Amino acid sequence: MTEKQTFPAATVAGYPRIGANRELKRSLEHYWGQKIDRATFDTQINQQLTTRIDHLKDLGLTEPGSNPGDFVLYDQVLTLTCALGAVPQRFGNLVRPDGSLDVDGEFTLARGVDDKAALEMTKWFDTNYHYLVPEIGPYTQISAVANPWLEQVKVGGSALRPVLIGPVTYLLGAKASADAPTHFQPLQRLDAVLAGFEVFLSQFAAAGVTWVQLDEPALVCDTWSTSREEVLEVARKTYEFLSKLTNRPQIFVNAPYGPLGLDGLNVLTATDVEAIGLDLVAGPVPSPADLKTIGDKTLVAGIVSGRNVWRTDLRQALATLQAIHQVVPNLSVSTSTSLQHVPHDAAVETSLDPQVRSWLAFADQKIAEVQTLARGLADPNSITAELAENAEILASRANHPGVKRAEVRQATAAVTVADRTRDPYPQRLAAQAEILQLPLLPTTTIGSFPQTTEIRQARAAFRRHEIDEAQYDEEIRNEIARVVKLQEDLGLDVLVHGEAERNDMVQFFAENLEGFATTEHGWVQSYGSRCTRPSILWGDVTRSHPITVEWSTYAQSLTTKPMKGMLTGPVTIMAWSFVRDDESRAEVADQLGLALRDEIADLNAAGIKIVQVDEPAIRELLPLRAAGREQYLQWSVGAFRLATGGAPKELQIHTHLCYSEFNVVVDAIDHLDADVTSIEASRSKMDILPAVHEHGFERGLGPGIWDIHSPRVPKLDEEVGLLEKAVAALDPQQVWVNPDCGLKTRAYAETVATLENLVGAAKAVRAKLEA
Ligand code: GLN
Ligand code: ZN
């Protein structure tokens, strides 16, 4: 065992890695685009790593083990997959004789190549971050073949605390490889993973690491297909084994994103791990009696939210910490989750309303908060000034007139069940069939077309006042006309306007609704090099003017085919924004629902015949604990139905969801009561279909046949194959043909090639069905 070292008084569970100016994104994309060579890429990455560690030290994370070593190139789960050499068979040629991959190999797993599909991507717990799902089979090679964290230790020295995904979460988050027998579960490979961790830990010990952090969010979740008892038994086995090792640093097991629960806590306290982290923001604070079992282990209190952007109520947080301290002698202060979910620094948001900005804490402000709280815990008198300033800021927020508007509250209070109910589906189906006159297996896309450089430049120029609104509108108009023409040439049946005017599907609405603020630099990693800039929903929401009607009607005027109006749903607007923490989510969702309801009424009045309300995020906000799910689905589905419930039966309502665990939410999707639902399915090879069939889902369904998250162009027969699976499993009358998701991130070349194949596949299968 390495030298005993008390756990740092203040730390954070993780820090953004994308870089304050998105340096990582740029390096990755330049390298992939062959604008820089490997040596330059390596230099840039080393530079970023050093800058990050130094920056955290400048912010005060200098104590031994206080500086989180969670810098990875693409994804923290992928990093562990590569360190364990757990490479799926189809990528076997990338593996070097020692079992490891070079960075090109790592990127190939993430992005796919030729006919080899990338690892599947799935949302990380209830966040908007995507991880790459490991594929584990009975014979997958698993051993410690590389230790990328040592590089960070070399740079960070004793302050650095390597952060790894824990074995339980790694295996529960994995899926069985394609060649595994039917009942195989990745958890069966626990021993191999533990052997790998034994090596990592001994390497850390040899490098003088004092603390290692193992993230086990799997333990806050009781909705795995594996029972809670079994999950906890695996956790017990894991941490008994790891903590009994003699050649290791001290172990900090962190349980972010939800309440660990007394059962989970007891499993960890019974082992010899030295520190346990609890998320005190997402879950209730355990009672003093429950915390007693911690004994002389360190409790790392995740009291500052790693998920939202609001200043912590320091007085309240300090009181909570003090109460815990009564029963837990070794108490440290941290964030509830990694700060990878928030932007770097609120101080640079100089174009935000200064009052709103004063309410905010991004990653760097949160680091200051944990330190203030740690000082206050040691000596409350040392932070009197900070507490006073904090109280003043919170009061200014509570008293701001936009925070609560009487007319909005009256409108949500007046909502009835009838407002959330449409005509019965059979009547809608008949009315819409008559108006739309669509062929069997109608083809469509999910909404966005590639955002060209010209459009991005025009938007930037408009923002900088280099072109005026008329010029900008002209660019958008031309782009829409081009996209409509392209779709007509391709032979698609239901067209879209392409969303050229939208920087982001949520931000666009946030910018056009009251109650939101948008940031300039507030980027957060979504996956790999992709980032989003979540808006900040701080007040009551109202719609003061129509938002999408002008562009949708213009696009419709260019074609006789139906043009889909395109809206983002209430739940997704919330999931991809930073939402106020001073109001129930149900209330906020209904406020958004009412605003969108007015927009749909305006689209309908303007002659639009199909409106798509995207809800890709419904699944990601699903509580990790089964007990919370019913209530969540009640308000989230309710808000969608409030938005769409005013649509007349002739108006076809589509929705779009992008993830493959259809079975988890098939009930909820059914309750959304949309006429047509499109959903991601291609990466998972259509394995959503049995769930649809079993459930008896009878409305329109478009299982995606093109994985748009990869630059790969699927061949025609591949798309025919996926589509044939769909028509075999469902009633062909139900089936729509579309890509997995919007095309915004794709290039035009691959878009056109793939859509040709998609239309070709629909025609081929249609011909067979009609023969
Ligand atoms: N309509 C959106 C688009 O096409 C949907 C994107 C999504 O589901 N994430 O971009
Ligand atoms: Zn999608």
PDB file of N, CA, C and O in Angstrom, residues 310 397 402-404 408-409 411-413 415 420 506 513-516 535-543 568-597 615 621 635-636 638-640 642-643:
ATOM      1  N   TRP A 310     -26.242  26.904 -11.599  1.00  0.00           N
ATOM      2  CA  TRP A 310     -26.656  27.906 -10.617  1.00  0.00           C
ATOM      3  C   TRP A 310     -25.688  27.960  -9.458  1.00  0.00           C
ATOM      4  O   TRP A 310     -25.114  26.957  -9.063  1.00  0.00           O
ATOM      5  N   ARG A 397     -31.939  37.007  -7.443  1.00  0.00           N
ATOM      6  CA  ARG A 397     -32.554  36.056  -8.370  1.00  0.00           C
ATOM      7  C   ARG A 397     -34.018  35.827  -8.004  1.00  0.00           C
ATOM      8  O   ARG A 397     -34.909  35.911  -8.870  1.00  0.00           O
ATOM      9  N   GLY A 402     -39.004  38.581 -13.908  1.00  0.00           N
ATOM     10  CA  GLY A 402     -39.224  37.554 -14.940  1.00  0.00           C
ATOM     11  C   GLY A 402     -39.255  36.142 -14.384  1.00  0.00           C
ATOM     12  O   GLY A 402     -39.606  35.193 -15.089  1.00  0.00           O
ATOM     13  N   VAL A 403     -38.910  35.985 -13.141  1.00  0.00           N
ATOM     14  CA  VAL A 403     -38.808  34.647 -12.564  1.00  0.00           C
ATOM     15  C   VAL A 403     -40.191  34.023 -12.368  1.00  0.00           C
ATOM     16  O   VAL A 403     -40.396  32.841 -12.609  1.00  0.00           O
ATOM     17  N   LYS A 404     -41.141  34.853 -11.951  1.00  0.00           N
ATOM     18  CA  LYS A 404     -42.524  34.384 -11.804  1.00  0.00           C
ATOM     19  C   LYS A 404     -43.461  35.392 -12.442  1.00  0.00           C
ATOM     20  O   LYS A 404     -43.536  36.525 -11.992  1.00  0.00           O
ATOM     21  N   VAL A 408     -48.515  33.643 -16.805  1.00  0.00           N
ATOM     22  CA  VAL A 408     -48.047  32.295 -17.148  1.00  0.00           C
ATOM     23  C   VAL A 408     -48.572  31.286 -16.129  1.00  0.00           C
ATOM     24  O   VAL A 408     -49.058  30.207 -16.479  1.00  0.00           O
ATOM     25  N   ARG A 409     -48.513  31.677 -14.863  1.00  0.00           N
ATOM     26  CA  ARG A 409     -48.985  30.760 -13.825  1.00  0.00           C
ATOM     27  C   ARG A 409     -50.485  30.493 -13.962  1.00  0.00           C
ATOM     28  O   ARG A 409     -50.962  29.381 -13.735  1.00  0.00           O
ATOM     29  N   ALA A 411     -52.166  30.514 -16.739  1.00  0.00           N
ATOM     30  CA  ALA A 411     -52.390  29.646 -17.906  1.00  0.00           C
ATOM     31  C   ALA A 411     -52.085  28.184 -17.580  1.00  0.00           C
ATOM     32  O   ALA A 411     -52.851  27.289 -17.944  1.00  0.00           O
ATOM     33  N   THR A 412     -51.005  27.907 -16.889  1.00  0.00           N
ATOM     34  CA  THR A 412     -50.698  26.498 -16.590  1.00  0.00           C
ATOM     35  C   THR A 412     -51.695  25.932 -15.582  1.00  0.00           C
ATOM     36  O   THR A 412     -52.054  24.762 -15.650  1.00  0.00           O
ATOM     37  N   ALA A 413     -52.161  26.797 -14.684  1.00  0.00           N
ATOM     38  CA  ALA A 413     -53.118  26.306 -13.679  1.00  0.00           C
ATOM     39  C   ALA A 413     -54.444  25.927 -14.328  1.00  0.00           C
ATOM     40  O   ALA A 413     -55.179  25.079 -13.820  1.00  0.00           O
ATOM     41  N   VAL A 415     -54.951  24.437 -17.242  1.00  0.00           N
ATOM     42  CA  VAL A 415     -54.884  23.314 -18.188  1.00  0.00           C
ATOM     43  C   VAL A 415     -55.775  22.151 -17.728  1.00  0.00           C
ATOM     44  O   VAL A 415     -55.771  21.794 -16.547  1.00  0.00           O
ATOM     45  N   ARG A 420     -55.045  17.969 -23.249  1.00  0.00           N
ATOM     46  CA  ARG A 420     -53.950  17.036 -23.550  1.00  0.00           C
ATOM     47  C   ARG A 420     -54.446  15.836 -24.367  1.00  0.00           C
ATOM     48  O   ARG A 420     -53.796  14.810 -24.430  1.00  0.00           O
ATOM     49  N   VAL A 506     -32.373  23.274 -29.823  1.00  0.00           N
ATOM     50  CA  VAL A 506     -32.927  23.820 -28.592  1.00  0.00           C
ATOM     51  C   VAL A 506     -32.624  25.310 -28.484  1.00  0.00           C
ATOM     52  O   VAL A 506     -33.493  26.126 -28.187  1.00  0.00           O
ATOM     53  N   LEU A 513     -37.926  32.426 -27.260  1.00  0.00           N
ATOM     54  CA  LEU A 513     -38.915  32.401 -26.168  1.00  0.00           C
ATOM     55  C   LEU A 513     -38.410  33.283 -25.030  1.00  0.00           C
ATOM     56  O   LEU A 513     -37.205  33.398 -24.813  1.00  0.00           O
ATOM     57  N   GLU A 514     -39.362  33.870 -24.286  1.00  0.00           N
ATOM     58  CA  GLU A 514     -38.965  34.641 -23.092  1.00  0.00           C
ATOM     59  C   GLU A 514     -38.680  33.649 -21.964  1.00  0.00           C
ATOM     60  O   GLU A 514     -39.321  32.617 -21.877  1.00  0.00           O
ATOM     61  N   GLY A 515     -37.742  34.016 -21.106  1.00  0.00           N
ATOM     62  CA  GLY A 515     -37.436  33.162 -19.960  1.00  0.00           C
ATOM     63  C   GLY A 515     -36.099  32.458 -20.075  1.00  0.00           C
ATOM     64  O   GLY A 515     -35.644  31.814 -19.141  1.00  0.00           O
ATOM     65  N   PHE A 516     -35.482  32.591 -21.274  1.00  0.00           N
ATOM     66  CA  PHE A 516     -34.198  31.934 -21.519  1.00  0.00           C
ATOM     67  C   PHE A 516     -33.071  32.958 -21.692  1.00  0.00           C
ATOM     68  O   PHE A 516     -33.296  34.073 -22.141  1.00  0.00           O
ATOM     69  N   SER A 535     -28.798  26.292 -23.467  1.00  0.00           N
ATOM     70  CA  SER A 535     -29.342  27.578 -23.049  1.00  0.00           C
ATOM     71  C   SER A 535     -29.663  27.512 -21.569  1.00  0.00           C
ATOM     72  O   SER A 535     -29.718  26.445 -20.980  1.00  0.00           O
ATOM     73  N   ILE A 536     -29.932  28.673 -21.016  1.00  0.00           N
ATOM     74  CA  ILE A 536     -30.210  28.739 -19.586  1.00  0.00           C
ATOM     75  C   ILE A 536     -31.649  29.197 -19.394  1.00  0.00           C
ATOM     76  O   ILE A 536     -32.017  30.308 -19.782  1.00  0.00           O
ATOM     77  N   LEU A 537     -32.448  28.315 -18.845  1.00  0.00           N
ATOM     78  CA  LEU A 537     -33.860  28.624 -18.631  1.00  0.00           C
ATOM     79  C   LEU A 537     -33.983  29.150 -17.205  1.00  0.00           C
ATOM     80  O   LEU A 537     -33.885  28.377 -16.258  1.00  0.00           O
ATOM     81  N   TRP A 538     -34.154  30.444 -17.084  1.00  0.00           N
ATOM     82  CA  TRP A 538     -34.100  31.040 -15.748  1.00  0.00           C
ATOM     83  C   TRP A 538     -35.426  31.583 -15.256  1.00  0.00           C
ATOM     84  O   TRP A 538     -35.616  31.806 -14.062  1.00  0.00           O
ATOM     85  N   GLY A 539     -36.390  31.804 -16.185  1.00  0.00           N
ATOM     86  CA  GLY A 539     -37.639  32.436 -15.746  1.00  0.00           C
ATOM     87  C   GLY A 539     -38.861  31.756 -16.348  1.00  0.00           C
ATOM     88  O   GLY A 539     -38.744  30.752 -17.050  1.00  0.00           O
ATOM     89  N   ASP A 540     -40.029  32.302 -16.086  1.00  0.00           N
ATOM     90  CA  ASP A 540     -41.257  31.761 -16.669  1.00  0.00           C
ATOM     91  C   ASP A 540     -41.226  31.942 -18.188  1.00  0.00           C
ATOM     92  O   ASP A 540     -40.743  32.958 -18.695  1.00  0.00           O
ATOM     93  N   VAL A 541     -41.759  30.927 -18.902  1.00  0.00           N
ATOM     94  CA  VAL A 541     -41.625  30.890 -20.364  1.00  0.00           C
ATOM     95  C   VAL A 541     -42.874  31.426 -21.054  1.00  0.00           C
ATOM     96  O   VAL A 541     -43.990  31.031 -20.713  1.00  0.00           O
ATOM     97  N   THR A 542     -42.671  32.315 -22.028  1.00  0.00           N
ATOM     98  CA  THR A 542     -43.779  32.749 -22.876  1.00  0.00           C
ATOM     99  C   THR A 542     -43.312  32.858 -24.317  1.00  0.00           C
ATOM    100  O   THR A 542     -42.119  33.001 -24.581  1.00  0.00           O
ATOM    101  N   ARG A 543     -44.283  32.775 -25.245  1.00  0.00           N
ATOM    102  CA  ARG A 543     -43.977  32.932 -26.667  1.00  0.00           C
ATOM    103  C   ARG A 543     -44.593  34.247 -27.114  1.00  0.00           C
ATOM    104  O   ARG A 543     -45.811  34.407 -27.103  1.00  0.00           O
ATOM    105  N   THR A 568     -39.076  21.548 -31.541  1.00  0.00           N
ATOM    106  CA  THR A 568     -38.426  20.764 -30.492  1.00  0.00           C
ATOM    107  C   THR A 568     -39.379  20.693 -29.304  1.00  0.00           C
ATOM    108  O   THR A 568     -39.956  21.712 -28.910  1.00  0.00           O
ATOM    109  N   GLY A 569     -39.554  19.500 -28.760  1.00  0.00           N
ATOM    110  CA  GLY A 569     -40.544  19.283 -27.707  1.00  0.00           C
ATOM    111  C   GLY A 569     -40.119  19.815 -26.351  1.00  0.00           C
ATOM    112  O   GLY A 569     -38.947  20.096 -26.110  1.00  0.00           O
ATOM    113  N   PRO A 570     -41.110  19.947 -25.462  1.00  0.00           N
ATOM    114  CA  PRO A 570     -40.841  20.556 -24.146  1.00  0.00           C
ATOM    115  C   PRO A 570     -39.789  19.806 -23.324  1.00  0.00           C
ATOM    116  O   PRO A 570     -38.934  20.436 -22.693  1.00  0.00           O
ATOM    117  N   VAL A 571     -39.839  18.489 -23.353  1.00  0.00           N
ATOM    118  CA  VAL A 571     -38.915  17.731 -22.507  1.00  0.00           C
ATOM    119  C   VAL A 571     -37.480  17.887 -23.020  1.00  0.00           C
ATOM    120  O   VAL A 571     -36.532  18.030 -22.244  1.00  0.00           O
ATOM    121  N   THR A 572     -37.345  17.883 -24.341  1.00  0.00           N
ATOM    122  CA  THR A 572     -36.006  18.013 -24.921  1.00  0.00           C
ATOM    123  C   THR A 572     -35.451  19.415 -24.710  1.00  0.00           C
ATOM    124  O   THR A 572     -34.263  19.580 -24.425  1.00  0.00           O
ATOM    125  N   ILE A 573     -36.310  20.411 -24.810  1.00  0.00           N
ATOM    126  CA  ILE A 573     -35.841  21.769 -24.529  1.00  0.00           C
ATOM    127  C   ILE A 573     -35.298  21.817 -23.104  1.00  0.00           C
ATOM    128  O   ILE A 573     -34.235  22.388 -22.841  1.00  0.00           O
ATOM    129  N   MET A 574     -35.975  21.137 -22.204  1.00  0.00           N
ATOM    130  CA  MET A 574     -35.506  21.140 -20.806  1.00  0.00           C
ATOM    131  C   MET A 574     -34.229  20.320 -20.643  1.00  0.00           C
ATOM    132  O   MET A 574     -33.289  20.726 -19.964  1.00  0.00           O
ATOM    133  N   ALA A 575     -34.218  19.144 -21.275  1.00  0.00           N
ATOM    134  CA  ALA A 575     -33.075  18.235 -21.071  1.00  0.00           C
ATOM    135  C   ALA A 575     -31.786  18.846 -21.594  1.00  0.00           C
ATOM    136  O   ALA A 575     -30.718  18.610 -21.055  1.00  0.00           O
ATOM    137  N   TRP A 576     -31.890  19.636 -22.657  1.00  0.00           N
ATOM    138  CA  TRP A 576     -30.682  20.171 -23.285  1.00  0.00           C
ATOM    139  C   TRP A 576     -30.433  21.627 -22.945  1.00  0.00           C
ATOM    140  O   TRP A 576     -29.648  22.302 -23.591  1.00  0.00           O
ATOM    141  N   SER A 577     -31.147  22.080 -21.926  1.00  0.00           N
ATOM    142  CA  SER A 577     -30.876  23.408 -21.392  1.00  0.00           C
ATOM    143  C   SER A 577     -30.458  23.230 -19.938  1.00  0.00           C
ATOM    144  O   SER A 577     -30.640  22.168 -19.367  1.00  0.00           O
ATOM    145  N   PHE A 578     -29.948  24.280 -19.364  1.00  0.00           N
ATOM    146  CA  PHE A 578     -29.766  24.288 -17.919  1.00  0.00           C
ATOM    147  C   PHE A 578     -31.040  24.886 -17.347  1.00  0.00           C
ATOM    148  O   PHE A 578     -31.368  26.041 -17.616  1.00  0.00           O
ATOM    149  N   VAL A 579     -31.764  24.077 -16.607  1.00  0.00           N
ATOM    150  CA  VAL A 579     -33.095  24.474 -16.175  1.00  0.00           C
ATOM    151  C   VAL A 579     -33.043  25.057 -14.770  1.00  0.00           C
ATOM    152  O   VAL A 579     -32.279  24.594 -13.924  1.00  0.00           O
ATOM    153  N   ARG A 580     -33.868  26.048 -14.555  1.00  0.00           N
ATOM    154  CA  ARG A 580     -33.965  26.671 -13.231  1.00  0.00           C
ATOM    155  C   ARG A 580     -34.146  25.605 -12.148  1.00  0.00           C
ATOM    156  O   ARG A 580     -34.817  24.591 -12.364  1.00  0.00           O
ATOM    157  N   ASP A 581     -33.548  25.844 -11.004  1.00  0.00           N
ATOM    158  CA  ASP A 581     -33.650  24.872  -9.913  1.00  0.00           C
ATOM    159  C   ASP A 581     -34.624  25.359  -8.841  1.00  0.00           C
ATOM    160  O   ASP A 581     -34.690  24.800  -7.758  1.00  0.00           O
ATOM    161  N   ASP A 582     -35.401  26.427  -9.174  1.00  0.00           N
ATOM    162  CA  ASP A 582     -36.288  27.003  -8.165  1.00  0.00           C
ATOM    163  C   ASP A 582     -37.752  26.745  -8.493  1.00  0.00           C
ATOM    164  O   ASP A 582     -38.647  27.394  -7.965  1.00  0.00           O
ATOM    165  N   GLU A 583     -38.022  25.807  -9.417  1.00  0.00           N
ATOM    166  CA  GLU A 583     -39.399  25.542  -9.826  1.00  0.00           C
ATOM    167  C   GLU A 583     -39.499  24.069 -10.195  1.00  0.00           C
ATOM    168  O   GLU A 583     -38.507  23.485 -10.626  1.00  0.00           O
ATOM    169  N   SER A 584     -40.687  23.453 -10.033  1.00  0.00           N
ATOM    170  CA  SER A 584     -40.825  22.031 -10.370  1.00  0.00           C
ATOM    171  C   SER A 584     -40.671  21.857 -11.878  1.00  0.00           C
ATOM    172  O   SER A 584     -41.049  22.733 -12.664  1.00  0.00           O
ATOM    173  N   ARG A 585     -40.126  20.722 -12.267  1.00  0.00           N
ATOM    174  CA  ARG A 585     -39.934  20.483 -13.692  1.00  0.00           C
ATOM    175  C   ARG A 585     -41.275  20.330 -14.402  1.00  0.00           C
ATOM    176  O   ARG A 585     -41.404  20.669 -15.581  1.00  0.00           O
ATOM    177  N   ALA A 586     -42.283  19.835 -13.695  1.00  0.00           N
ATOM    178  CA  ALA A 586     -43.602  19.674 -14.308  1.00  0.00           C
ATOM    179  C   ALA A 586     -44.166  21.034 -14.719  1.00  0.00           C
ATOM    180  O   ALA A 586     -44.728  21.194 -15.808  1.00  0.00           O
ATOM    181  N   GLU A 587     -44.003  22.022 -13.860  1.00  0.00           N
ATOM    182  CA  GLU A 587     -44.500  23.373 -14.164  1.00  0.00           C
ATOM    183  C   GLU A 587     -43.750  23.951 -15.374  1.00  0.00           C
ATOM    184  O   GLU A 587     -44.355  24.484 -16.305  1.00  0.00           O
ATOM    185  N   VAL A 588     -42.437  23.806 -15.357  1.00  0.00           N
ATOM    186  CA  VAL A 588     -41.632  24.342 -16.463  1.00  0.00           C
ATOM    187  C   VAL A 588     -42.046  23.666 -17.774  1.00  0.00           C
ATOM    188  O   VAL A 588     -42.211  24.314 -18.816  1.00  0.00           O
ATOM    189  N   ALA A 589     -42.247  22.340 -17.733  1.00  0.00           N
ATOM    190  CA  ALA A 589     -42.602  21.594 -18.941  1.00  0.00           C
ATOM    191  C   ALA A 589     -43.947  22.069 -19.492  1.00  0.00           C
ATOM    192  O   ALA A 589     -44.111  22.219 -20.704  1.00  0.00           O
ATOM    193  N   ASP A 590     -44.902  22.323 -18.619  1.00  0.00           N
ATOM    194  CA  ASP A 590     -46.204  22.794 -19.097  1.00  0.00           C
ATOM    195  C   ASP A 590     -46.115  24.201 -19.679  1.00  0.00           C
ATOM    196  O   ASP A 590     -46.801  24.527 -20.647  1.00  0.00           O
ATOM    197  N   GLN A 591     -45.279  25.031 -19.102  1.00  0.00           N
ATOM    198  CA  GLN A 591     -45.098  26.374 -19.682  1.00  0.00           C
ATOM    199  C   GLN A 591     -44.577  26.247 -21.117  1.00  0.00           C
ATOM    200  O   GLN A 591     -45.054  26.924 -22.030  1.00  0.00           O
ATOM    201  N   LEU A 592     -43.618  25.357 -21.319  1.00  0.00           N
ATOM    202  CA  LEU A 592     -43.092  25.135 -22.665  1.00  0.00           C
ATOM    203  C   LEU A 592     -44.162  24.510 -23.562  1.00  0.00           C
ATOM    204  O   LEU A 592     -44.294  24.866 -24.741  1.00  0.00           O
ATOM    205  N   GLY A 593     -44.918  23.583 -22.997  1.00  0.00           N
ATOM    206  CA  GLY A 593     -45.979  22.919 -23.752  1.00  0.00           C
ATOM    207  C   GLY A 593     -46.983  23.933 -24.305  1.00  0.00           C
ATOM    208  O   GLY A 593     -47.375  23.859 -25.470  1.00  0.00           O
ATOM    209  N   LEU A 594     -47.343  24.885 -23.486  1.00  0.00           N
ATOM    210  CA  LEU A 594     -48.314  25.901 -23.936  1.00  0.00           C
ATOM    211  C   LEU A 594     -47.724  26.780 -25.033  1.00  0.00           C
ATOM    212  O   LEU A 594     -48.405  27.133 -25.998  1.00  0.00           O
ATOM    213  N   ALA A 595     -46.469  27.125 -24.902  1.00  0.00           N
ATOM    214  CA  ALA A 595     -45.832  27.959 -25.932  1.00  0.00           C
ATOM    215  C   ALA A 595     -45.812  27.216 -27.270  1.00  0.00           C
ATOM    216  O   ALA A 595     -46.129  27.780 -28.325  1.00  0.00           O
ATOM    217  N   LEU A 596     -45.482  25.922 -27.242  1.00  0.00           N
ATOM    218  CA  LEU A 596     -45.417  25.133 -28.478  1.00  0.00           C
ATOM    219  C   LEU A 596     -46.811  24.882 -29.052  1.00  0.00           C
ATOM    220  O   LEU A 596     -47.003  24.801 -30.266  1.00  0.00           O
ATOM    221  N   ARG A 597     -47.785  24.784 -28.174  1.00  0.00           N
ATOM    222  CA  ARG A 597     -49.169  24.590 -28.618  1.00  0.00           C
ATOM    223  C   ARG A 597     -49.608  25.770 -29.494  1.00  0.00           C
ATOM    224  O   ARG A 597     -50.226  25.579 -30.548  1.00  0.00           O
ATOM    225  N   GLU A 615     -38.675  14.767 -29.620  1.00  0.00           N
ATOM    226  CA  GLU A 615     -38.444  14.513 -28.197  1.00  0.00           C
ATOM    227  C   GLU A 615     -37.320  13.493 -27.986  1.00  0.00           C
ATOM    228  O   GLU A 615     -37.494  12.490 -27.291  1.00  0.00           O
ATOM    229  N   LEU A 621     -33.970  11.730 -19.570  1.00  0.00           N
ATOM    230  CA  LEU A 621     -34.340  12.296 -18.268  1.00  0.00           C
ATOM    231  C   LEU A 621     -35.007  11.268 -17.365  1.00  0.00           C
ATOM    232  O   LEU A 621     -35.338  11.554 -16.214  1.00  0.00           O
ATOM    233  N   TRP A 635     -45.514  13.775 -16.066  1.00  0.00           N
ATOM    234  CA  TRP A 635     -45.392  15.187 -16.442  1.00  0.00           C
ATOM    235  C   TRP A 635     -44.745  15.374 -17.807  1.00  0.00           C
ATOM    236  O   TRP A 635     -45.073  16.286 -18.549  1.00  0.00           O
ATOM    237  N   SER A 636     -43.803  14.471 -18.182  1.00  0.00           N
ATOM    238  CA  SER A 636     -43.115  14.681 -19.454  1.00  0.00           C
ATOM    239  C   SER A 636     -44.045  14.364 -20.623  1.00  0.00           C
ATOM    240  O   SER A 636     -44.177  15.155 -21.567  1.00  0.00           O
ATOM    241  N   GLY A 638     -47.197  14.321 -20.401  1.00  0.00           N
ATOM    242  CA  GLY A 638     -48.273  15.305 -20.293  1.00  0.00           C
ATOM    243  C   GLY A 638     -47.927  16.607 -21.001  1.00  0.00           C
ATOM    244  O   GLY A 638     -48.770  17.207 -21.670  1.00  0.00           O
ATOM    245  N   ALA A 639     -46.689  17.042 -20.883  1.00  0.00           N
ATOM    246  CA  ALA A 639     -46.288  18.305 -21.513  1.00  0.00           C
ATOM    247  C   ALA A 639     -46.276  18.169 -23.036  1.00  0.00           C
ATOM    248  O   ALA A 639     -46.696  19.078 -23.757  1.00  0.00           O
ATOM    249  N   PHE A 640     -45.832  17.017 -23.548  1.00  0.00           N
ATOM    250  CA  PHE A 640     -45.858  16.784 -24.994  1.00  0.00           C
ATOM    251  C   PHE A 640     -47.298  16.811 -25.484  1.00  0.00           C
ATOM    252  O   PHE A 640     -47.618  17.412 -26.516  1.00  0.00           O
ATOM    253  N   LEU A 642     -49.774  18.278 -24.111  1.00  0.00           N
ATOM    254  CA  LEU A 642     -50.303  19.639 -24.020  1.00  0.00           C
ATOM    255  C   LEU A 642     -49.880  20.425 -25.267  1.00  0.00           C
ATOM    256  O   LEU A 642     -50.661  21.188 -25.838  1.00  0.00           O
ATOM    257  N   ALA A 643     -48.643  20.212 -25.698  1.00  0.00           N
ATOM    258  CA  ALA A 643     -48.164  20.900 -26.902  1.00  0.00           C
ATOM    259  C   ALA A 643     -48.953  20.469 -28.130  1.00  0.00           C
ATOM    260  O   ALA A 643     -49.321  21.295 -28.972  1.00  0.00           O
TER     261      ALA A 643
END
